[in-house]
């Protein structure tokens, strides 16, 4: 085995949940990885940073039943690295804090694979911090310990070796006094045992205790009590893993320092808000909502795929000099064309006699980057109508046009060109494939009442939303979303929503993204006052 040729395994701490709490190094690696291996404690939106070509492997579900066993995870890491790939093993919190990162690194070492460790922000400290609990404080605690609570979840996996030895090592008399603040991870199931042992070993029954569930996530929940009553409180709140259990006087600071889940300070905390983006729009809305404490739900992605049927594309590309103009109506056509040109071993010179129009700057950019070609004409507005109005040639009679585009697309452009005397060949080069599984999940979330608001920032976001949610039958959308609030950026967008039977509850007065968020906030502030 040669280490020279093999790739590297990066054990990367993803941080506790809040997707902004990954390190700069971690993000950098995520953006360039060939393979990303992740589990349920890493925030799904982190994956949006990965290359579209990256292989994403999910190795853990809520129940141990569905998760990949540790030896299998190890094997995947090594196998991909041996193929020369850059493998990011993205792990919740810090990879070396109960993350089994040590085992994964050992396995890499045994197999001669290079590895790198990227520490992360551990949930042991960050979850309490987002609950307003500092793990040390000059008046309350000068030390803390991080302890495993040995939830069965963990030991049920193949890790019996570690769990068994550690269990035997457990000396409650020492644990109880290990530090002023005790932080138990994986401690929800064992909570009755923990509370009892700590009291038996000299911790007062009135010692404050907090459980922070899904700390730093927009679904964070906190239950506070004492060693004497925490078990009952956690039970009646039906609080489940993952949670960090904090034992010690620092817990009392939450009443003054609570901030993240403080509804007065952040009225959108925990609200699940659908964000629909127009194709080339910045992700500003999700970010702003997240800073306000909301949980943005990004729509299922629409996948772009080059067509399998290529003979027509190839023929057209080989006879490009017969065309006066090629019109590219979307940046998506560019990679499909580049792929066929590469396959046929032809290059930009094939376009020598042909002028190129792109519908917008993003398409022109793709053309320049992927084919090294400049667009001859870009209309000021990225719509088919603008191409027609602003076209640099007036007499189109007998001119040959090639329009490589999506399998299903609007007919305005070819039809109008033909009316003006042009000869137009329309060739499908790619197709858009709906993410049906994603749409299914989203519909289920609506039906279970798990979505609070849908936001629309333009008319096209309304259309994209309806298309993503109900690709087969748009008329069903209104019924599916009936329990969620609808917020529109302004009156035009609101009218488009109405066309689909979606009556907005909130219409922003200031027609900007911050204006929309402010309108949603004041809606909830009024709600709380009336409640
Ligand atoms: N390496 C991780 C811990 C992995 S062990 C870290 O450094 O954070 C898994 C346990 O971590 C869970 O059972 C739970 O106790 C804790 N945990 C992880 N993420 C959490 C979160 N966001 N909120 C609360 N507890 C969390």
Coordinates of C-alpha atoms and ligand atoms in Angstrom, one line a residue:
X1 CA 0.0 0.0 0.0
X2 CA 1.4 3.4 -0.9
X3 CA 0.6 6.3 1.4
X4 CA 1.9 8.7 -1.3
X5 CA -1.1 8.1 -3.6
X6 CA -3.8 7.8 -1.0
X7 CA -6.0 10.6 0.2
X8 CA -6.4 12.0 3.6
X9 CA -9.0 11.5 6.3
X10 CA -9.9 14.7 8.1
X11 CA -11.7 14.2 11.5
X12 CA -13.5 17.5 11.6
X13 CA -15.5 18.8 14.6
X14 CA -18.8 20.2 13.2
X15 CA -19.5 22.1 16.4
X16 CA -22.6 21.5 18.6
X17 CA -25.3 22.2 16.0
X18 CA -25.5 25.9 15.2
X19 CA -24.0 25.7 11.7
X20 CA -22.0 28.9 12.3
X21 CA -20.0 27.2 15.0
X22 CA -17.8 25.1 12.8
X23 CA -14.2 26.3 12.6
X24 CA -12.7 28.1 9.7
X25 CA -10.4 25.1 9.0
X26 CA -13.4 22.7 9.2
X27 CA -15.4 24.8 6.7
X28 CA -12.4 25.0 4.3
X29 CA -12.1 21.2 4.2
X30 CA -15.8 20.7 3.9
X31 CA -15.9 22.9 0.8
X32 CA -13.3 20.9 -1.0
X33 CA -13.9 17.3 0.2
X34 CA -14.5 14.5 -2.2
X35 CA -16.4 12.5 0.4
X36 CA -18.2 13.7 3.5
X37 CA -19.2 11.2 6.2
X38 CA -21.7 12.7 8.7
X39 CA -24.2 11.8 11.3
X40 CA -27.3 13.2 13.0
X41 CA -25.6 15.5 15.4
X42 CA -24.2 17.6 12.6
X43 CA -26.5 20.4 11.2
X44 CA -27.8 19.4 7.8
X45 CA -27.2 22.9 6.4
X46 CA -23.5 22.3 6.7
X47 CA -23.8 20.0 3.8
X48 CA -24.8 22.8 1.5
X49 CA -21.2 24.0 1.6
X50 CA -20.0 20.8 -0.1
X51 CA -19.2 20.4 -3.8
X52 CA -22.1 19.2 -5.8
X53 CA -19.9 16.3 -6.9
X54 CA -19.0 15.3 -3.3
X55 CA -20.2 11.9 -2.1
X56 CA -22.2 12.4 1.1
X57 CA -22.5 9.4 3.4
X58 CA -24.9 9.4 6.3
X59 CA -23.9 7.0 9.0
X60 CA -26.2 7.6 11.9
X61 CA -29.9 7.7 12.5
X62 CA -31.8 8.5 15.7
X63 CA -32.1 4.8 16.6
X64 CA -29.0 2.7 16.8
X65 CA -30.8 0.2 14.7
X66 CA -30.4 2.3 11.5
X67 CA -26.9 3.5 12.1
X68 CA -23.8 2.2 10.5
X69 CA -21.6 0.2 12.8
X70 CA -18.2 1.7 13.9
X71 CA -16.1 -0.9 12.0
X72 CA -18.1 -0.2 8.8
X73 CA -17.6 3.6 9.3
X74 CA -13.8 3.0 9.7
X75 CA -13.8 0.8 6.6
X76 CA -15.6 3.5 4.5
X77 CA -13.1 6.2 5.6
X78 CA -10.1 4.1 4.7
X79 CA -11.5 2.7 1.5
X80 CA -12.3 6.1 0.1
X81 CA -8.9 7.5 1.2
X82 CA -7.2 4.6 -0.6
X83 CA -9.0 5.8 -3.7
X84 CA -7.0 9.0 -3.4
X85 CA -9.9 11.0 -2.1
X86 CA -10.1 13.8 0.5
X87 CA -12.4 12.4 3.1
X88 CA -14.1 14.6 5.7
X89 CA -15.5 12.7 8.7
X90 CA -17.8 15.4 10.1
X91 CA -18.5 14.7 13.8
X92 CA -20.8 16.5 16.2
X93 CA -19.0 18.8 18.6
X94 CA -15.4 18.0 19.0
X95 CA -14.1 14.7 17.4
X96 CA -12.1 13.7 20.5
X97 CA -14.8 14.3 23.1
X98 CA -16.8 11.1 23.2
X99 CA -16.9 11.1 19.5
X100 CA -15.0 7.9 18.8
X101 CA -12.6 10.1 16.8
X102 CA -9.7 8.4 18.6
X103 CA -10.8 5.0 17.3
X104 CA -11.2 6.3 13.7
X105 CA -7.8 7.9 13.8
X106 CA -6.2 4.7 15.2
X107 CA -7.8 2.7 12.3
X108 CA -6.4 5.2 9.8
X109 CA -3.0 4.9 11.4
X110 CA -3.1 1.1 11.3
X111 CA -3.9 1.2 7.6
X112 CA -1.3 3.7 6.7
X113 CA -3.7 6.5 5.9
X114 CA -2.8 10.1 6.6
X115 CA -5.2 11.9 8.9
X116 CA -5.7 15.3 10.3
X117 CA -7.7 16.3 13.4
X118 CA -9.7 19.5 13.3
X119 CA -11.0 20.2 16.8
X120 CA -14.6 21.5 17.2
X121 CA -16.7 23.4 19.7
X122 CA -17.9 20.7 22.1
X123 CA -21.6 20.5 23.0
X124 CA -20.4 20.0 26.6
X125 CA -19.6 23.7 26.9
X126 CA -21.6 25.2 24.0
X127 CA -25.0 23.8 24.9
X128 CA -24.9 25.2 28.5
X129 CA -23.5 28.5 27.0
X130 CA -26.6 28.8 24.7
X131 CA -28.8 28.1 27.7
X132 CA -27.1 31.0 29.6
X133 CA -25.0 28.7 31.8
X134 CA -21.3 29.4 32.0
X135 CA -19.4 26.2 33.0
X136 CA -17.2 28.2 35.3
X137 CA -17.9 31.5 37.1
X138 CA -15.9 33.3 39.8
X139 CA -18.8 33.2 42.2
X140 CA -20.1 29.7 41.4
X141 CA -17.5 27.3 40.0
X142 CA -13.8 27.1 39.5
X143 CA -13.7 23.7 37.7
X144 CA -15.7 21.5 35.5
X145 CA -15.7 17.9 34.4
X146 CA -17.0 16.3 31.3
X147 CA -18.4 12.8 32.0
X148 CA -20.1 10.2 30.0
X149 CA -23.5 9.2 31.3
X150 CA -23.5 5.9 29.4
X151 CA -26.7 6.1 27.6
X152 CA -27.5 2.7 26.3
X153 CA -27.6 4.2 22.8
X154 CA -23.9 4.4 22.8
X155 CA -23.1 1.0 24.3
X156 CA -25.5 -0.8 22.1
X157 CA -23.3 -0.1 19.2
X158 CA -20.3 -2.2 18.5
X159 CA -18.4 -0.1 21.1
X160 CA -18.9 -2.6 23.9
X161 CA -15.1 -2.7 24.4
X162 CA -14.9 1.0 25.5
X163 CA -18.2 1.1 27.2
X164 CA -17.5 -2.0 29.3
X165 CA -14.1 -0.9 30.5
X166 CA -15.2 2.6 31.3
X167 CA -18.2 1.3 33.1
X168 CA -16.0 -0.7 35.4
X169 CA -13.8 2.3 36.0
X170 CA -16.7 4.3 37.1
X171 CA -16.3 5.4 40.7
X172 CA -19.2 7.6 41.8
X173 CA -17.4 8.8 44.9
X174 CA -14.8 10.4 42.6
X175 CA -17.2 11.5 40.0
X176 CA -19.5 13.3 42.5
X177 CA -16.6 15.5 43.6
X178 CA -14.6 15.6 40.3
X179 CA -15.3 19.3 39.9
X180 CA -17.7 22.1 40.9
X181 CA -19.6 21.8 37.6
X182 CA -20.4 18.3 36.3
X183 CA -21.3 18.0 32.6
X184 CA -22.8 14.6 31.6
X185 CA -23.0 13.7 27.9
X186 CA -25.2 10.9 26.8
X187 CA -26.9 11.1 30.2
X188 CA -30.6 11.3 29.5
X189 CA -31.4 7.6 29.8
X190 CA -29.2 7.2 32.8
X191 CA -30.4 10.4 34.6
X192 CA -32.2 8.6 37.4
X193 CA -29.0 6.7 38.2
X194 CA -26.8 9.8 37.9
X195 CA -29.1 11.9 40.2
X196 CA -29.2 9.1 42.8
X197 CA -25.5 8.3 42.8
X198 CA -24.5 11.9 43.1
X199 CA -26.7 12.4 46.1
X200 CA -25.5 9.1 47.7
X201 CA -22.0 10.4 47.3
X202 CA -22.5 13.7 49.0
X203 CA -24.0 16.1 46.5
X204 CA -26.8 18.0 48.1
X205 CA -30.4 17.2 46.9
X206 CA -30.9 20.9 46.2
X207 CA -27.9 21.1 43.8
X208 CA -29.2 22.9 40.7
X209 CA -29.4 20.7 37.5
X210 CA -30.2 21.7 33.9
X211 CA -30.7 19.5 30.9
X212 CA -30.1 21.3 27.6
X213 CA -31.5 19.3 24.7
X214 CA -30.4 20.1 21.1
X215 CA -28.3 22.9 22.5
X216 CA -27.4 25.7 20.0
X217 CA -30.0 24.3 17.5
X218 CA -33.1 26.4 16.9
X219 CA -35.0 23.5 18.6
X220 CA -33.1 23.9 21.9
X221 CA -35.1 23.0 25.0
X222 CA -34.0 23.4 28.6
X223 CA -35.3 21.9 31.7
X224 CA -34.1 23.1 35.1
X225 CA -34.5 21.5 38.5
X226 CA -32.4 20.1 41.3
X227 CA -30.9 16.7 41.9
X228 CA -34.0 15.8 43.9
X229 CA -36.6 16.6 41.3
X230 CA -34.8 16.7 37.9
X231 CA -35.8 13.2 36.9
X232 CA -39.5 13.9 37.4
X233 CA -39.2 17.3 35.5
X234 CA -37.4 15.7 32.6
X235 CA -40.0 13.0 32.5
X236 CA -42.9 15.3 32.4
X237 CA -41.3 17.6 29.8
X238 CA -40.7 14.4 27.8
X239 CA -37.2 15.5 27.1
X240 CA -35.2 13.1 25.1
X241 CA -31.5 12.8 23.9
X242 CA -29.4 14.5 22.8
X243 CA -28.9 16.6 25.8
X244 CA -26.1 17.8 28.1
X245 CA -26.8 17.5 31.8
X246 CA -25.3 20.3 33.9
X247 CA -24.9 19.8 37.6
X248 CA -23.8 22.7 39.9
X249 CA -24.5 26.2 41.1
X250 CA -23.7 27.7 37.7
X251 CA -27.2 26.5 36.6
X252 CA -28.7 29.4 38.6
X253 CA -27.1 31.9 36.3
X254 CA -29.5 30.9 33.5
X255 CA -32.2 33.1 35.0
X256 CA -30.1 36.2 34.3
X257 CA -27.9 35.0 31.4
X258 CA -30.5 33.1 29.3
X259 CA -30.3 34.7 25.8
X260 CA -30.6 32.3 22.9
X261 CA -34.0 30.9 23.8
X262 CA -35.2 34.0 25.5
X263 CA -38.5 34.9 23.7
X264 CA -38.6 38.5 24.9
X265 CA -35.2 39.0 23.4
X266 CA -35.7 36.9 20.3
X267 CA -39.4 36.4 19.4
X268 CA -38.6 34.1 16.5
X269 CA -36.8 31.6 18.6
X270 CA -37.6 28.1 17.5
X271 CA -39.9 29.1 14.7
X272 CA -39.6 26.8 11.7
X273 CA -39.6 29.0 8.6
X274 CA -39.6 27.9 5.0
X275 CA -37.2 29.9 2.9
X276 CA -37.7 29.7 -0.9
X277 CA -35.0 31.1 -3.0
X278 CA -35.1 32.4 -6.5
X279 CA -32.3 30.8 -8.4
X280 CA -29.6 33.4 -8.2
X281 CA -30.6 35.0 -4.9
X282 CA -28.3 35.3 -2.0
X283 CA -28.9 33.3 1.1
X284 CA -29.4 36.4 3.3
X285 CA -32.8 35.5 4.5
X286 CA -31.8 32.2 6.1
X287 CA -28.9 33.8 7.8
X288 CA -30.9 36.7 9.1
X289 CA -33.7 34.3 10.4
X290 CA -31.0 32.2 12.1
X291 CA -29.6 35.2 13.9
X292 CA -33.1 35.9 15.2
X293 CA -33.3 32.4 16.5
X294 CA -35.5 30.8 13.9
X295 CA -34.9 27.5 12.2
X296 CA -35.0 28.1 8.4
X297 CA -36.1 25.2 6.3
X298 CA -34.6 25.3 2.9
X299 CA -36.6 23.8 0.1
X300 CA -35.8 20.5 -1.5
X301 CA -33.2 21.0 -4.2
X302 CA -34.0 20.6 -7.8
X303 CA -31.2 18.6 -9.4
X304 CA -29.9 19.4 -12.8
X305 CA -28.8 16.5 -15.0
X306 CA -27.3 16.4 -18.4
X307 CA -29.5 14.3 -20.7
X308 CA -28.6 10.7 -21.5
X309 CA -29.8 11.0 -25.1
X310 CA -26.9 12.8 -26.7
X311 CA -27.0 12.3 -30.5
X312 CA -28.9 15.4 -31.2
X313 CA -26.6 17.5 -29.0
X314 CA -23.5 16.0 -30.6
X315 CA -24.8 16.7 -34.1
X316 CA -25.6 20.3 -33.3
X317 CA -22.2 20.9 -31.7
X318 CA -20.4 19.4 -34.7
X319 CA -22.3 21.6 -37.1
X320 CA -22.1 24.9 -35.1
X321 CA -20.8 26.8 -38.0
X322 CA -24.2 26.5 -39.7
X323 CA -25.7 28.6 -36.9
X324 CA -25.6 32.4 -36.8
X325 CA -26.5 32.5 -33.1
X326 CA -26.5 30.2 -30.1
X327 CA -28.9 31.4 -27.3
X328 CA -28.2 30.0 -23.8
X329 CA -31.3 30.6 -21.6
X330 CA -29.7 29.1 -18.5
X331 CA -26.3 28.6 -16.9
X332 CA -27.4 24.9 -16.5
X333 CA -26.9 24.3 -20.3
X334 CA -23.2 25.2 -20.1
X335 CA -21.9 22.1 -18.2
X336 CA -24.0 19.9 -20.3
X337 CA -22.4 21.4 -23.5
X338 CA -18.9 21.4 -22.0
X339 CA -19.3 17.7 -21.2
X340 CA -20.2 16.7 -24.8
X341 CA -17.5 18.9 -26.2
X342 CA -14.9 17.2 -24.0
X343 CA -16.3 13.8 -25.0
X344 CA -16.0 14.6 -28.7
X345 CA -12.6 16.3 -28.2
X346 CA -13.6 19.6 -29.7
X347 CA -13.1 23.0 -28.1
X348 CA -14.2 26.7 -28.2
X349 CA -13.0 27.0 -31.8
X350 CA -16.2 25.2 -32.8
X351 CA -18.0 28.5 -32.0
X352 CA -15.7 30.5 -34.3
X353 CA -18.5 31.5 -36.8
X354 CA -21.3 31.7 -34.3
X355 CA -22.4 34.5 -32.0
X356 CA -23.6 33.7 -28.5
X357 CA -26.3 35.3 -26.5
X358 CA -26.9 34.5 -22.8
X359 CA -30.0 35.3 -21.0
X360 CA -28.2 36.7 -17.9
X361 CA -24.8 37.5 -16.4
X362 CA -24.7 34.2 -14.5
X363 CA -24.9 32.3 -17.7
X364 CA -22.3 34.5 -19.3
X365 CA -20.0 33.8 -16.3
X366 CA -20.5 30.1 -16.6
X367 CA -19.7 30.3 -20.3
X368 CA -16.5 32.1 -19.6
X369 CA -15.4 29.8 -16.8
X370 CA -16.3 26.5 -18.3
X371 CA -15.7 27.0 -22.0
X372 CA -13.5 30.1 -22.2
X373 CA -16.0 31.9 -24.4
X374 CA -17.4 35.4 -24.1
X375 CA -21.1 36.2 -24.7
X376 CA -21.7 38.6 -27.6
X377 CA -25.0 39.8 -26.2
X378 CA -26.5 39.8 -22.7
X379 CA -29.9 41.6 -22.2
X380 CA -30.3 43.9 -19.2
X381 CA -33.0 41.7 -17.7
X382 CA -32.7 38.0 -17.4
X383 CA -35.9 37.0 -19.1
X384 CA -36.7 35.6 -22.6
X385 CA -38.8 38.7 -23.4
X386 CA -35.8 41.0 -22.9
X387 CA -33.6 39.0 -25.3
X388 CA -36.2 39.5 -27.9
X389 CA -36.7 43.2 -27.3
X390 CA -33.1 44.1 -27.1
X391 CA -31.7 41.7 -29.7
X392 CA -28.8 43.5 -31.5
X393 CA -30.0 42.4 -35.0
X394 CA -33.3 43.6 -36.3
X395 CA -33.7 41.5 -39.5
X396 CA -33.8 37.9 -38.5
X397 CA -35.1 36.5 -41.7
X398 CA -33.3 33.3 -42.6
X399 CA -31.0 33.5 -39.7
X400 CA -30.2 30.2 -38.0
X401 CA -30.5 29.9 -34.2
X402 CA -29.6 27.1 -31.9
X403 CA -31.2 27.0 -28.5
X404 CA -29.7 24.3 -26.2
X405 CA -31.9 24.2 -23.1
X406 CA -33.9 22.2 -20.6
X407 CA -36.1 19.3 -21.7
X408 CA -39.1 21.3 -20.6
X409 CA -39.0 25.0 -21.1
X410 CA -41.1 28.0 -22.1
X411 CA -41.9 28.4 -25.8
X412 CA -41.9 32.2 -26.0
X413 CA -38.3 32.5 -27.3
X414 CA -38.3 30.0 -30.2
X415 CA -41.8 30.9 -31.2
X416 CA -41.2 34.6 -31.4
X417 CA -37.9 34.1 -33.3
X418 CA -39.7 32.0 -35.8
X419 CA -42.4 34.6 -36.2
X420 CA -39.7 37.0 -37.1
X421 CA -38.4 34.8 -39.9
X422 CA -35.6 32.9 -38.1
X423 CA -34.9 29.2 -38.4
X424 CA -34.7 27.8 -34.9
X425 CA -33.4 24.5 -33.6
X426 CA -34.3 23.8 -30.0
X427 CA -32.3 21.0 -28.5
X428 CA -32.8 19.7 -25.0
X429 CA -29.4 19.3 -23.3
X430 CA -30.3 18.9 -19.6
X431 CA -33.3 18.1 -17.5
X432 CA -34.4 19.3 -14.0
X433 CA -35.2 16.5 -11.7
X434 CA -37.4 17.2 -8.7
X435 CA -36.2 15.9 -5.3
X436 CA -39.3 13.8 -4.7
X437 CA -38.1 12.5 -1.4
X438 CA -37.4 16.0 -0.1
X439 CA -40.8 17.1 -1.2
X440 CA -42.3 14.2 0.6
X441 CA -40.6 15.1 3.8
X442 CA -41.6 18.7 3.5
X443 CA -45.3 17.7 2.9
X444 CA -45.1 15.5 6.0
X445 CA -43.7 18.3 8.1
X446 CA -46.6 20.6 7.0
X447 CA -49.2 17.9 7.7
X448 CA -47.7 17.3 11.2
X449 CA -47.9 21.0 11.9
X450 CA -44.1 21.3 12.1
X451 CA -43.8 24.4 9.9
X452 CA -44.7 27.8 11.3
X453 CA -44.2 30.2 8.4
X454 CA -43.6 30.2 4.7
X455 CA -41.7 33.2 3.3
X456 CA -42.0 34.6 -0.2
X457 CA -39.5 37.2 -1.4
X458 CA -40.6 37.4 -5.0
X459 CA -43.2 36.0 -7.3
X460 CA -40.8 33.4 -8.6
X461 CA -40.2 32.1 -5.1
X462 CA -44.0 31.4 -4.9
X463 CA -43.8 29.4 -8.1
X464 CA -40.7 27.6 -7.1
X465 CA -42.3 26.7 -3.7
X466 CA -45.4 25.3 -5.3
X467 CA -43.4 23.4 -7.8
X468 CA -41.1 21.9 -5.2
X469 CA -44.0 21.0 -2.8
X470 CA -46.5 19.7 -5.2
X471 CA -44.7 18.9 -8.5
X472 CA -47.6 16.8 -9.8
X473 CA -50.6 19.0 -8.8
X474 CA -50.0 22.6 -7.8
X475 CA -53.7 23.0 -6.8
X476 CA -53.0 20.8 -3.7
X477 CA -50.5 23.2 -2.3
X478 CA -52.9 25.5 -0.4
X479 CA -54.5 22.6 1.4
X480 CA -51.2 21.1 2.5
X481 CA -49.9 24.4 3.9
X482 CA -53.1 25.5 5.6
X483 CA -51.7 25.5 9.1
X484 CA -48.7 27.6 8.4
X485 CA -48.5 31.4 8.2
X486 CA -47.7 33.0 4.9
X487 CA -45.4 36.0 4.8
X488 CA -44.8 38.0 1.6
X489 CA -42.3 40.7 0.9
X490 CA -44.8 43.0 -0.8
X491 CA -48.1 43.3 -2.6
X492 CA -47.0 41.9 -6.0
X493 CA -45.6 38.8 -4.4
X494 CA -48.7 38.6 -2.2
X495 CA -50.9 38.6 -5.3
X496 CA -48.9 35.8 -6.9
X497 CA -49.4 33.8 -3.7
X498 CA -53.1 34.4 -3.9
X499 CA -53.1 33.0 -7.5
X500 CA -52.1 29.7 -5.9
X501 CA -54.8 30.0 -3.2
X502 CA -52.2 31.1 -0.6
X503 CA -53.5 34.0 1.3
X504 CA -50.7 36.0 3.0
X505 CA -51.1 36.6 6.8
X506 CA -48.1 39.0 6.8
X507 CA -47.1 41.5 4.1
X508 CA -44.0 43.5 4.7
X509 CA -44.3 47.3 4.6
X510 CA -40.7 47.7 3.7
X511 CA -40.1 45.5 0.7
X512 CA -36.7 44.2 1.6
X513 CA -35.4 41.0 3.4
X514 CA -34.9 42.9 6.7
X515 CA -38.3 44.4 6.2
X516 CA -39.9 41.0 5.8
X517 CA -38.1 39.6 8.9
X518 CA -39.2 42.7 10.9
X519 CA -42.8 42.2 9.8
X520 CA -42.7 38.6 11.0
X521 CA -41.2 39.6 14.3
X522 CA -43.8 42.2 15.0
X523 CA -46.5 39.7 14.1
X524 CA -45.3 37.4 16.8
X525 CA -44.8 40.2 19.3
X526 CA -48.4 41.2 18.8
X527 CA -49.5 37.5 19.2
X528 CA -47.7 37.3 22.5
X529 CA -49.3 40.5 23.8
X530 CA -52.8 39.2 22.8
X531 CA -52.2 35.8 24.2
Ligands
LIG1 N1 -18.3 14.9 20.3 C1 -19.5 15.4 20.8 C2 -20.2 14.5 21.8 C3 -20.6 13.2 21.2 S1 -21.4 12.1 22.3 C4 -19.2 16.8 21.4 O1 -18.1 17.2 21.6 O2 -20.2 17.5 21.6 C5 -23.1 12.5 22.0 C6 -23.7 13.3 23.1 O3 -23.3 14.6 23.0 C7 -25.2 13.3 23.1 O4 -25.7 12.2 23.7 C8 -25.4 14.5 24.0 O5 -25.2 14.3 25.3 C9 -24.3 15.4 23.5 N2 -24.6 16.4 22.5 C10 -24.2 16.5 21.3 N3 -24.7 17.6 20.6 C11 -25.6 18.1 21.5 C12 -26.4 19.3 21.5 N4 -26.5 20.0 20.4 N5 -27.1 19.5 22.6 C13 -27.0 18.8 23.7 N6 -26.3 17.7 23.7 C14 -25.5 17.4 22.7

